[in-house]
Tab-separated table of C-alpha atoms in Angstrom:
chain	number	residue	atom	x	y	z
A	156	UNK	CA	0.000	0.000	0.000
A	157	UNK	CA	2.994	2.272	0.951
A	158	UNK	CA	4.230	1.504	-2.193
A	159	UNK	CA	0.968	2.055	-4.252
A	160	UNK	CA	0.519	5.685	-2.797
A	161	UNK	CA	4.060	6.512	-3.471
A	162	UNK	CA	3.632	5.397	-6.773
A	163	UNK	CA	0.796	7.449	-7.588
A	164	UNK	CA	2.653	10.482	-5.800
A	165	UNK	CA	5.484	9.991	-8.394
A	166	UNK	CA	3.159	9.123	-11.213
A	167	UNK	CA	1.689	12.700	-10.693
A	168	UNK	CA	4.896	14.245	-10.185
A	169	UNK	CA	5.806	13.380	-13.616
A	170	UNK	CA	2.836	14.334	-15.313
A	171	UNK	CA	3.038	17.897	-14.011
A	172	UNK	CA	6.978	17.831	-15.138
A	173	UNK	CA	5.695	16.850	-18.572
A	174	UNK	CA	3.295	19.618	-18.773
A	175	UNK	CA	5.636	22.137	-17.810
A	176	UNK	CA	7.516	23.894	-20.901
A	177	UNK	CA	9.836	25.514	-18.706
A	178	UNK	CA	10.985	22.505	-16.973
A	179	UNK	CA	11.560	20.265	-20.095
A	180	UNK	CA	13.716	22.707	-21.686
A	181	UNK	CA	15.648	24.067	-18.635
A	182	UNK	CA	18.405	21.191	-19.019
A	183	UNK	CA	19.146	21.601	-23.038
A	184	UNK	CA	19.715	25.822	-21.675
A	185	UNK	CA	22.931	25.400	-19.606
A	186	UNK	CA	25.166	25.172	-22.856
A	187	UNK	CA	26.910	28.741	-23.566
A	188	UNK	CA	26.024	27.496	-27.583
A	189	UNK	CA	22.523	26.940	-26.532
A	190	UNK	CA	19.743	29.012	-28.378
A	191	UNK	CA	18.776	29.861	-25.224
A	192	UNK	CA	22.281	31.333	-24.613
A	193	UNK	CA	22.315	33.535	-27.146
A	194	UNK	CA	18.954	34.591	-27.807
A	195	UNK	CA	18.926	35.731	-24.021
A	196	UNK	CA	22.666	37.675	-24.967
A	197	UNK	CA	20.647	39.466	-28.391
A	198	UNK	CA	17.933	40.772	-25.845
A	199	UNK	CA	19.843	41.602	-22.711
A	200	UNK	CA	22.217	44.047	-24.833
A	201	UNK	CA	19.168	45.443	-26.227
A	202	UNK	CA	18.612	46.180	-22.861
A	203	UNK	CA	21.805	47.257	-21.362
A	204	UNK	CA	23.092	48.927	-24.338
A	205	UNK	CA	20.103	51.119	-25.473
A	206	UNK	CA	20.216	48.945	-28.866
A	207	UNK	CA	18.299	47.710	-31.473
A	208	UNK	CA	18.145	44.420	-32.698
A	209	UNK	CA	16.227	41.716	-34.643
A	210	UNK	CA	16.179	37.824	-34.727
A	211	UNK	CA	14.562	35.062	-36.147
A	212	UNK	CA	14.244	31.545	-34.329
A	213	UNK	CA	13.473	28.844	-37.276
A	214	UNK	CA	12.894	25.026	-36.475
A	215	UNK	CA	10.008	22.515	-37.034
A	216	UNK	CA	6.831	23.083	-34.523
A	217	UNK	CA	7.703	21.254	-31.902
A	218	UNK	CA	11.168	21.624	-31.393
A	219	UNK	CA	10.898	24.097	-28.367
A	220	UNK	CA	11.050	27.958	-30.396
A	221	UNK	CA	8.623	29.236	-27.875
A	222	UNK	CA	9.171	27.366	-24.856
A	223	UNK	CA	12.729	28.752	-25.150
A	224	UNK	CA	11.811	32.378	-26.125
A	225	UNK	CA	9.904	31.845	-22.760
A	226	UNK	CA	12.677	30.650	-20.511
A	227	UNK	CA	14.347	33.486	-21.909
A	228	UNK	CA	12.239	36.388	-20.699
A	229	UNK	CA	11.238	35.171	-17.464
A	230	UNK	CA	15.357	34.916	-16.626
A	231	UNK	CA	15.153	38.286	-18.288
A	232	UNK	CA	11.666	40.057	-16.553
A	233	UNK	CA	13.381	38.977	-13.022
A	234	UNK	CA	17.199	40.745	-14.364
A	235	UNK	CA	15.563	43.591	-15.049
A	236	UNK	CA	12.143	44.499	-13.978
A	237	UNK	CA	10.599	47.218	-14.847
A	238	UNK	CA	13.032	47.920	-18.229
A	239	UNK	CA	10.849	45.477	-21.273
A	240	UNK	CA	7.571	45.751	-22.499
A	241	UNK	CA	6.553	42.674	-24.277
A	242	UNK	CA	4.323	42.931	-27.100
A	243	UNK	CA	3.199	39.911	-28.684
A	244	UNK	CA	1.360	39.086	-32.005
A	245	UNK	CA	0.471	36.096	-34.135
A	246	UNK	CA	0.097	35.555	-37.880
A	247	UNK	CA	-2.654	33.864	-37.603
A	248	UNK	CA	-4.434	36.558	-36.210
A	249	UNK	CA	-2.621	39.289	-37.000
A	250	UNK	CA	-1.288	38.439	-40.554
A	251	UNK	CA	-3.620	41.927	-42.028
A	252	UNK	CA	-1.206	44.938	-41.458
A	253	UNK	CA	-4.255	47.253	-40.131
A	254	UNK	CA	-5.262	44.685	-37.531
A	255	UNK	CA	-1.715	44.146	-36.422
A	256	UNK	CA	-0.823	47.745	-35.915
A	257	UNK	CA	-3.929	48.064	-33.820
A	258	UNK	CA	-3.459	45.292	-31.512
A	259	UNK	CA	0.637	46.952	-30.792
A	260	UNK	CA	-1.121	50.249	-30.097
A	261	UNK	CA	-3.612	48.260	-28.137
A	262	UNK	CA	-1.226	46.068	-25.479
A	263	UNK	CA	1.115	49.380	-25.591
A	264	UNK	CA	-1.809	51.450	-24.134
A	265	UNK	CA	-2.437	48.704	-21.435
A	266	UNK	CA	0.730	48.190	-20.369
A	267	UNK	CA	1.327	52.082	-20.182
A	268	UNK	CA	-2.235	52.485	-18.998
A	269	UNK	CA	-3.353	55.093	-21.912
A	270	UNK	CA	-6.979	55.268	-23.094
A	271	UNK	CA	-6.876	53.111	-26.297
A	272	UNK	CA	-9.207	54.162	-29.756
A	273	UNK	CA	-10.860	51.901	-31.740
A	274	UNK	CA	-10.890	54.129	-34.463
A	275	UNK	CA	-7.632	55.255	-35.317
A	276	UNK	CA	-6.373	54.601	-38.806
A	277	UNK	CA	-3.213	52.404	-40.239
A	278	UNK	CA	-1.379	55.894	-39.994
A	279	UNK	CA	-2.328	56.934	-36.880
A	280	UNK	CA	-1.021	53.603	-35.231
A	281	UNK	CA	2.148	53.994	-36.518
A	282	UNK	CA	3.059	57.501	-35.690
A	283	UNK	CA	1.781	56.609	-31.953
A	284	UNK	CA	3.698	53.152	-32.102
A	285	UNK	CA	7.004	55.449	-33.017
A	286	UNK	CA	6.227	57.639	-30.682
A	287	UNK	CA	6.616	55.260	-28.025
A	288	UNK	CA	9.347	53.528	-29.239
A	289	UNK	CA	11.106	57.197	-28.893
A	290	UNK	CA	9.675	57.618	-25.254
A	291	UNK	CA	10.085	54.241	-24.135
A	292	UNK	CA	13.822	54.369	-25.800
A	293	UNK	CA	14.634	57.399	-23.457
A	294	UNK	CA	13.374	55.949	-20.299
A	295	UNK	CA	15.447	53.244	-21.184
A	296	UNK	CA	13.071	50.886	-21.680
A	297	UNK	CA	13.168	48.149	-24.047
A	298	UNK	CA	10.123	47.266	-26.053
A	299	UNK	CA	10.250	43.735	-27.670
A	300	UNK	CA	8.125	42.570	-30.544
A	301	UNK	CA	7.682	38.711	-30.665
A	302	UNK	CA	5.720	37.933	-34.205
A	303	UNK	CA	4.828	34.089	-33.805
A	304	UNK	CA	4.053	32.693	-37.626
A	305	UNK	CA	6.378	35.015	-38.715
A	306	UNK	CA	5.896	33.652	-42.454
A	307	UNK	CA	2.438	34.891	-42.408
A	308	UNK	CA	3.320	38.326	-41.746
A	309	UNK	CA	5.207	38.402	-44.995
A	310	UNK	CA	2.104	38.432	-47.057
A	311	UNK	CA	0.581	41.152	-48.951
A	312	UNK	CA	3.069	44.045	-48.522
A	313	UNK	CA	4.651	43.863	-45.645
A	314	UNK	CA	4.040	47.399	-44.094
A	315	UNK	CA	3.813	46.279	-40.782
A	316	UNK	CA	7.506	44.632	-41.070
A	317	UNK	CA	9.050	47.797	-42.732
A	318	UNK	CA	7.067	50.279	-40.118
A	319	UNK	CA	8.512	48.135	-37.527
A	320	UNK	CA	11.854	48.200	-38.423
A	321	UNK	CA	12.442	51.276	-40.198
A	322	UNK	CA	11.240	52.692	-36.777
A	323	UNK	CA	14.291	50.918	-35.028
A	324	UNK	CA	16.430	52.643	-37.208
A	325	UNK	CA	16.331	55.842	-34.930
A	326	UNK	CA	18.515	56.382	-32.898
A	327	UNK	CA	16.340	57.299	-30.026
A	328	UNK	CA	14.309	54.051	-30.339
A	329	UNK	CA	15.145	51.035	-27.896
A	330	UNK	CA	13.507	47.494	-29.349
A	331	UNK	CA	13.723	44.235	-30.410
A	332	UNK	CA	11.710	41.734	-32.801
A	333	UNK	CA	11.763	38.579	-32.420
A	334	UNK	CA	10.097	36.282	-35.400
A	335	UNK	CA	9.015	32.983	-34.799
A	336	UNK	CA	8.796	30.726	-37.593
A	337	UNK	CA	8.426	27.313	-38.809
A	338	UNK	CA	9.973	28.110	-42.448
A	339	UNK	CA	13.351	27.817	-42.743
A	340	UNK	CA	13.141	30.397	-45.686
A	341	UNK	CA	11.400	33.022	-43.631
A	342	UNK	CA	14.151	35.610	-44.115
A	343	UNK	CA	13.974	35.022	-48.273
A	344	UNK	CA	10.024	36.007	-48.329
A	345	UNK	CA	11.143	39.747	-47.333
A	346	UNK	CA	10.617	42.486	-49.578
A	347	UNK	CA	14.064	44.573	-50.288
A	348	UNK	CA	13.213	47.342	-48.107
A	349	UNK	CA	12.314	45.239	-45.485
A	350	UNK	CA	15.327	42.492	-45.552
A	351	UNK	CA	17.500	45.948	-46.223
A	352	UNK	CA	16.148	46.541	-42.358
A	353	UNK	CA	16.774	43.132	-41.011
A	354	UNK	CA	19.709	42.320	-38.937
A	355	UNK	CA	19.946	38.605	-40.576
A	356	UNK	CA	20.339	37.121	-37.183
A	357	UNK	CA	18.898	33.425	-37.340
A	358	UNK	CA	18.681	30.537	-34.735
A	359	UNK	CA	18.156	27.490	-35.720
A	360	UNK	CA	16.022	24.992	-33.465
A	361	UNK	CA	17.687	21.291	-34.855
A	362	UNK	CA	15.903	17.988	-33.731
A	363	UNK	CA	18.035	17.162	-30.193
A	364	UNK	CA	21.059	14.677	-30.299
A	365	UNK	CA	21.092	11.400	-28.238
A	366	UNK	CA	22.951	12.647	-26.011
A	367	UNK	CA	20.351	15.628	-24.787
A	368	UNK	CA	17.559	13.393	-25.445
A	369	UNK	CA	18.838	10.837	-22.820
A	370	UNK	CA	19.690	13.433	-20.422
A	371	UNK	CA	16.087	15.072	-20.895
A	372	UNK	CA	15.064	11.747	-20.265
A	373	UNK	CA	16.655	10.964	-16.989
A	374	UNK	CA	15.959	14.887	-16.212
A	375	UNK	CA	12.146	14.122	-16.507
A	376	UNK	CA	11.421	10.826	-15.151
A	377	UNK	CA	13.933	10.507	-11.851
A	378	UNK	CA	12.607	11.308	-9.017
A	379	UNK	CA	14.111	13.859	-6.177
A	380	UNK	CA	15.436	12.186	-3.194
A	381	UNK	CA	15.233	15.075	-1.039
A	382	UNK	CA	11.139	15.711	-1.526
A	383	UNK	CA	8.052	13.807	0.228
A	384	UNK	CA	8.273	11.092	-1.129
A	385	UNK	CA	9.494	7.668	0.529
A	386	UNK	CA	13.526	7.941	0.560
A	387	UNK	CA	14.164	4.363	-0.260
A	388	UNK	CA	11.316	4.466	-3.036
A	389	UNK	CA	12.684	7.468	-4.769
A	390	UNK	CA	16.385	5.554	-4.739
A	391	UNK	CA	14.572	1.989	-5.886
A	392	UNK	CA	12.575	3.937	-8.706
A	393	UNK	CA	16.024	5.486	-9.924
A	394	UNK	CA	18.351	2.596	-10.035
A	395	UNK	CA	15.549	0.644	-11.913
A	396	UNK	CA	15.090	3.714	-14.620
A	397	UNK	CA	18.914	4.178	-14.402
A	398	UNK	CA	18.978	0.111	-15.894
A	399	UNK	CA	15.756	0.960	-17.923
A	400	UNK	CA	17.840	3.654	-19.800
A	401	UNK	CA	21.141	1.779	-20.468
A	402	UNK	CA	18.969	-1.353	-21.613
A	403	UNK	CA	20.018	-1.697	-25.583
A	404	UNK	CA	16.393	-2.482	-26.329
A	405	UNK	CA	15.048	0.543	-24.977
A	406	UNK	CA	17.694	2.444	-26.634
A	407	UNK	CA	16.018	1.254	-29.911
A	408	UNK	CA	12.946	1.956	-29.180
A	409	UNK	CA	13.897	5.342	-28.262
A	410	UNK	CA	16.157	5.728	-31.352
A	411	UNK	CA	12.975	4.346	-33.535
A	412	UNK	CA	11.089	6.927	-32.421
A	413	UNK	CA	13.223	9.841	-32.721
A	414	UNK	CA	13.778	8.965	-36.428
A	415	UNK	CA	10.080	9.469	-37.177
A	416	UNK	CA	9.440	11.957	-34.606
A	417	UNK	CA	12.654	14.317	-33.935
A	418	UNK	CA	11.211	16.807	-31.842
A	419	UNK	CA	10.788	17.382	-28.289
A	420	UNK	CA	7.190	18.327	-28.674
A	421	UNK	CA	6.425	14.803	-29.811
A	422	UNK	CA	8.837	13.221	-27.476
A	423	UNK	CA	6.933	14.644	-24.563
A	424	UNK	CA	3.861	12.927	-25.770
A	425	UNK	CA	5.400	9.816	-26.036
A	426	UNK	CA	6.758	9.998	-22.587
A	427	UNK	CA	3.417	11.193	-20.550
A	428	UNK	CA	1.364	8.266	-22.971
A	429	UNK	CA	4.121	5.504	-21.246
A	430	UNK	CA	4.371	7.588	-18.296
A	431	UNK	CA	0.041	6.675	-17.699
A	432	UNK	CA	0.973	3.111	-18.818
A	433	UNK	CA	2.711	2.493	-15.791
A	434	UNK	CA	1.419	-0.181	-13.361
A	435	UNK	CA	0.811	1.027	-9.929
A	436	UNK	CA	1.230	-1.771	-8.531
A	437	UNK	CA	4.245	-2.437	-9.724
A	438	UNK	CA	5.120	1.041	-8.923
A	439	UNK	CA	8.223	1.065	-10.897
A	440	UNK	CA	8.139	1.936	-15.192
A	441	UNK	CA	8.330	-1.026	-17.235
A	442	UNK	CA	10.190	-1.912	-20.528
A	443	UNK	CA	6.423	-2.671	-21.744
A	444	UNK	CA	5.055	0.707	-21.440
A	445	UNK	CA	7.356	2.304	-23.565
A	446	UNK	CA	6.917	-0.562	-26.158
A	447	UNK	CA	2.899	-0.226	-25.883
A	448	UNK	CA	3.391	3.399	-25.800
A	449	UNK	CA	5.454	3.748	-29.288
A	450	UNK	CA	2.719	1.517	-31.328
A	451	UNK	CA	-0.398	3.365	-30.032
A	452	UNK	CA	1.131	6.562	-31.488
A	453	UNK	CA	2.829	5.426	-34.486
A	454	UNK	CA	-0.528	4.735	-36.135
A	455	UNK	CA	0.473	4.001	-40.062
A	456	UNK	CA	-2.632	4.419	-42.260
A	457	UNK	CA	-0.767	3.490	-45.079
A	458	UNK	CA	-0.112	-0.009	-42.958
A	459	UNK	CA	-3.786	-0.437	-42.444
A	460	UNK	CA	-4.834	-0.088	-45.888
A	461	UNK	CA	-1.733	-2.976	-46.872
A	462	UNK	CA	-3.714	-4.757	-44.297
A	463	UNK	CA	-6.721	-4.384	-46.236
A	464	UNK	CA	-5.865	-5.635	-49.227
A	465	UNK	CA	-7.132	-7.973	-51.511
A	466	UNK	CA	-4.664	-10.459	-53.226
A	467	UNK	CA	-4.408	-9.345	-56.663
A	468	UNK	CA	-4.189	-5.684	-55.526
A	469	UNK	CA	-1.006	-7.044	-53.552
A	470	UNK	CA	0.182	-8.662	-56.883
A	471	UNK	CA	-0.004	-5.238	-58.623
A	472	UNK	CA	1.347	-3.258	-55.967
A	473	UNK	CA	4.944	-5.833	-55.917
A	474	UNK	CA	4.520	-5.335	-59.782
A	475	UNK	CA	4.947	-1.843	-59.562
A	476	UNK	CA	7.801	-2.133	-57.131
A	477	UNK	CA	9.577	-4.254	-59.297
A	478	UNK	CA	9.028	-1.736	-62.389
A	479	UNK	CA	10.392	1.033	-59.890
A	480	UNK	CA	13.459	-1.389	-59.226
A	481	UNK	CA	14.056	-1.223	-62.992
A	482	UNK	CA	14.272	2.168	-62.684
A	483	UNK	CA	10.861	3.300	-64.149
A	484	UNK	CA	10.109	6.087	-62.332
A	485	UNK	CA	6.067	6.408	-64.243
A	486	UNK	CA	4.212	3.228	-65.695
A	487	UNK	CA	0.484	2.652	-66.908
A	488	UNK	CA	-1.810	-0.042	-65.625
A	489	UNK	CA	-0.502	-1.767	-69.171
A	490	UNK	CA	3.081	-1.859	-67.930
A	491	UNK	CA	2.185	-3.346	-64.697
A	492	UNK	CA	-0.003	-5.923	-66.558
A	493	UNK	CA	3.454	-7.013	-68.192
A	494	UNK	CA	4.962	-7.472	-65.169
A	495	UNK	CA	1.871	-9.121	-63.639
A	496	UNK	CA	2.428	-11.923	-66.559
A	497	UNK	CA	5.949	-12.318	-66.688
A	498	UNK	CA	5.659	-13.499	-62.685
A	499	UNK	CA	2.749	-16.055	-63.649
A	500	UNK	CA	4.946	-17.270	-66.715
A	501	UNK	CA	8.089	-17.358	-64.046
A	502	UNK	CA	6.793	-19.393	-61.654
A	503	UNK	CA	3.128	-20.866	-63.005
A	504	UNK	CA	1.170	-18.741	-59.643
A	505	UNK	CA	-2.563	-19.992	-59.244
A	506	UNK	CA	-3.163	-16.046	-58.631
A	507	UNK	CA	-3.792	-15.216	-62.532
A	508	UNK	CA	-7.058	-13.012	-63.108
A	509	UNK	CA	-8.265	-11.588	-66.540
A	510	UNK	CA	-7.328	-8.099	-67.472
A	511	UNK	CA	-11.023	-6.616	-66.604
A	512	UNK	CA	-10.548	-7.742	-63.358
A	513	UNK	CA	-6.908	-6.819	-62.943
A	514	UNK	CA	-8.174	-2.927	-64.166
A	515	UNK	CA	-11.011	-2.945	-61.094
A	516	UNK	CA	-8.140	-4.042	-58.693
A	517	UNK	CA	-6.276	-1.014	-60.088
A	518	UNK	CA	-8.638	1.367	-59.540
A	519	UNK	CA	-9.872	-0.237	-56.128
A	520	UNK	CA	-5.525	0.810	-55.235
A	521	UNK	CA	-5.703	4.148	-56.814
A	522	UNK	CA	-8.951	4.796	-54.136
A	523	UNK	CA	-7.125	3.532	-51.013
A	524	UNK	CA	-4.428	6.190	-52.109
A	525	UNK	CA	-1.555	3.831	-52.283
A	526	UNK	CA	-0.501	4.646	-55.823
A	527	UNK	CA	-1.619	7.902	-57.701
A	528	UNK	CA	-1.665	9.608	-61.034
A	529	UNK	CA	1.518	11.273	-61.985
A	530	UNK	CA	-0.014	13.910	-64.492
A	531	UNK	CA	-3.109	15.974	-64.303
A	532	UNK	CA	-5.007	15.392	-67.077
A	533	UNK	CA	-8.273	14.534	-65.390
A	534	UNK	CA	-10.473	11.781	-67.140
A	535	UNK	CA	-9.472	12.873	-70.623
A	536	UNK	CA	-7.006	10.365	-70.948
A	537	UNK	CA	-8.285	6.737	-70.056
A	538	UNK	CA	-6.778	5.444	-66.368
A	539	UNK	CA	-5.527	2.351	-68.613
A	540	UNK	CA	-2.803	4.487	-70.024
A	541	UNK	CA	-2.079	7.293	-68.117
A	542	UNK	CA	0.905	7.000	-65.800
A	543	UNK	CA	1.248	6.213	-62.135
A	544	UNK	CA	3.663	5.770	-58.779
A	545	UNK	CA	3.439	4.101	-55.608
A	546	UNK	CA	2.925	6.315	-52.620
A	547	UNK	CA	4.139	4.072	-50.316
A	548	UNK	CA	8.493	2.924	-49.615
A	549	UNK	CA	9.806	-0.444	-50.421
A	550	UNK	CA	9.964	-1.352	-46.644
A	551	UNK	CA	6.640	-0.066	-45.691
A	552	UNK	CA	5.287	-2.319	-48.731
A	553	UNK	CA	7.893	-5.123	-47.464
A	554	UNK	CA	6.332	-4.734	-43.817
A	555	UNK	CA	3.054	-4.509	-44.880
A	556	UNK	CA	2.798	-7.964	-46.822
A	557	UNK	CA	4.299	-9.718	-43.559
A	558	UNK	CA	1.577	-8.541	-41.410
A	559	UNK	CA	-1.016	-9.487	-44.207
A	560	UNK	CA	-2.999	-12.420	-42.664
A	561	UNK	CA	-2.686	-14.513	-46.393
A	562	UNK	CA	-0.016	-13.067	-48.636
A	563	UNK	CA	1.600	-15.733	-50.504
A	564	UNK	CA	5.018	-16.746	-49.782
A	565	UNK	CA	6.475	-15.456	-53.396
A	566	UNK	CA	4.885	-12.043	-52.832
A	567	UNK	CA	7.010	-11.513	-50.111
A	568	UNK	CA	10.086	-13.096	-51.730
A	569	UNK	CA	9.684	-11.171	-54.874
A	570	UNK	CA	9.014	-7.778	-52.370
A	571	UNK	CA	12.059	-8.566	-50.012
C-alpha cells in the first residue's frame, strides 16, 4: 500500500513535469552554444546597451522555439524588472497589417495604462507606435516585438515589417523583434526594403542529439530524493530507470522513435502516454510501457490499408515495385499488366485473373491512395494508359505484406 501511494505520488509528479515547458527545456539551456544562450545575450544588450536588434528563431513546430523564447524572458523580466515591455502578435491573427498595428497600439496602451481608440487609422497607429518607441527608448526601456508565424506576416506588402523596423532605425528608439517561424526560408520572403532593415540574425532549433535526449530523459522521469516522497522508493525507482535507460532495447525503441518523430514536442507525448501506462502496482516503469506506448502513437494508415488488401491488388502493388526497381520512375496499368504476366509465366502462380478484373483491382488501389496519377489530365485520358507511382516505400510495402494475414510466400520473396 505504501508503495501504491508513493507510486501514484510519483506518477503525478511526472505528469506535471511533462506539462511544464519551462521545466523540459531548462536542461538543453545550460550550454553557452545553446539558443537559449544567445537569444537571451541578443535581448539583454538590447537592454543594457540602449540597442536595437532583430532575430529570427526557425525550427520545425515542436522543437521548443517558444518554450525557449519563454525561458528566456522570465530569466530576463526577473534581471531587469521594470526595463521590457513585451508585445506579442500572431500571424494567424494578425497576418492583415491594419489589424496588427492596432493590436501593438492596443497592449502598448495597457501596459502604459493610456486610453486606447478603436478608431484610429493604419497611420495613426504607426506615428503613436514610433512615438513610443522614442519615449520608451529614453526611459530606457526596451520594447520587444515577438511575431509568432512570422511567415504569415510576410504576405501582402509587408508594411507592418518595414514600419517596424524602419522605426528601429532611430537612434532614439530602444527594441527588439523577435520572429518565430516554422519556415526555414522566412528571411527570403522579405521584400528589399524590409530584408534591407533586417539584422539577418537566425537561430536554428535542430531535432536534439542522443545525447540531450537521454539526459532530458533521466531529467524528466527521476525522481528527487530530497522531496516527500518515501527515501528508499525514490532511490529503488532510480536505479531501476537508471537500468531501464542503459537497456540496448530501450535504446532502440527510443532511437525508432526519434527517427520518425525528432522533436521534443512529440517526445513529450510519447513519454506522458508511457508515463500513464505504468502499473501502480508495480510502482516502478516497465520496458512494456514504452513498447505499448510507441505503437499506439505510431498509427500508419498506409499499414492499415496494406492490411486491407485484396490479393491481386497485392500482386499489382509488388509489380509496380519491381518496375520502380528497374528504374521506371512512371508506368500505366498496361506496364504493370506485363509485369503481372511475366511473374505467372516465371513461376506458373494460381493467382492469374483476366485483365477486366486486374483494371477494377487497379482502380480499387488508386482509391485507397496507395498509388496515384503522376499527371493531371483529369479523365481525358483513359486510367488504362495514363501514368502512375506508388505512394508508399519499399519497406513499408515489405512490412506490410508480412503482417497481411494470407499473402503468398512469393509475394514476399519477390518484395524482399
Amino acid at each position: 500500500m505504501i508503495n501504491k501511494n508513493a507510486a501514484e505520488k510519483a506518477l503525478n509528479l511526472i505528469r506535471s513535469r511533462l506539462c511544464n515547458p519551462n521545466f523540459i527545456f531548462r536542461p538543453l539551456c545550460d550550454s553557452p552554444d545553446s539558443n537559449y544562450s544567445k537569444l537571451k545575450f541578443i535581448v539583454s544588450s538590447s537592454v543594457t546597451e540602449a540597442c536595437n536588434n532583430s532575430v529570427l528563431l526557425l525550427g520545425p513546430r515542436g522543437s521548443g522555439k517558444v518554450a525557449v523564447l519563454e525561458l528566456v524572458f522570465e530569466d530576463l523580466l526577473l534581471e531587469y524588472p521594470d526595463m521590457i515591455t513585451l508585445i506579442r502578435l500572431n500571424g494567424l491573427l494578425h497576418s492583415d497589417d491594419t489589424s496588427a498595428i492596432k493590436e501593438i497600439a492596443r497592449q502598448l496602451c495597457v501596459e502604459n495604462q493610456l486610453l486606447f481608440s478603436k478608431m484610429a487609422s493604419f497611420d495613426d497607429n504607426s506615428e503613436f507606435m514610433i512615438a513610443m518607441l522614442r519615449e520608451c527608448g529614453l526611459a530606457h526601456k526596451t520594447i520587444v516585438f515577438v511575431l509568432d508565424e512570422f511567415h504569415l506576416f510576410t504576405q501582402g506588402k509587408q508594411r507592418l515589417l518595414y514600419a517596424l523596423l524602419d522605426a528601429m532605425q532611430s537612434v532614439t528608439s530602444q527594441a527588439v523583434v523577435i520572429g518565430v517561424s516554422c519556415r526555414l526560408d522566412a528571411d527570403q520572403l522579405l521584400e528589399k526594403r524590409v530584408k534591407s532593415r533586417f539584422s539577418h540574425r537566425k537561430l536554428l532549433f535542430l531535432p536534439p542529439s542522443e545525447e540531450d535526449v537521454y539526459r532530458l530523459l533521466d531529467h524528466v522521469l527521476s525522481l528527487p530524493v530530497d522531496s516527500n516522497l518515501p527515501h528508499d522508493y525514490a532511490i529503488e525507482f532510480n536505479a531501476k530507470l537508471c537500468s531501464m535507460l542503459s537497456d540496448e532495447r530501450f535504446r532502440q525503441i527510443i532511437n525508432s522513435f526519434m527517427s520518425f518523430s525528432p522533436t521534443v514536442r512529440h517526445l513529450v507525448k510519447f513519454l506522458f502516454r508511457a508515463v500513464s501506462d505504468m502499473d501502480l502496482k508495480l510502482s516502478y516503469f516497465s520496458f512494456e510501457n514504452f513498447k505499448s506506448a510507441i505503437s499506439s502513437l505510431q498509427r500508419q494508415p498506409k499499414m492499415e490499408c496494406l492490411r486491407d488488401c485484396s490479393i491481386l491488388e497485392l500482386y499489382i502493388l509488388v509489380c509496380m515495385k519491381r518496375l520502380e526497381v528497374k528504374e521506371q520512375n512512371s508506368y500505366s496499368f498496361s506496364a504493370v499488366m506485363k509485369e503481372y504476366k511475366s511473374i505467372h509465366d516465371s513461376f506458373q502462380t494460381s493467382d492469374y485473373y483476366s485483365q477486366h478484373v486486374c483494371l477494377r483491382a487497379f482502380e480499387h488501389v488508386l482509391q485507397r491512395g496507395l498509388v496515384c496519377f503522376v499527371d493531371g489530365r483529369g479523365r481525358i485520358q483513359s486510367t488504362e494508359f495514363r501514368p502512375v507511382k506508388l505512394l508508399i516505400s519499399f519497406a513499408e510495402l515489405s512490412q506490410g505484406l508480412k503482417a497481411h494475414h494470407s499473402c503468398p510466400a512469393i509475394l514476399q520473396k519477390l518484395a524482399s
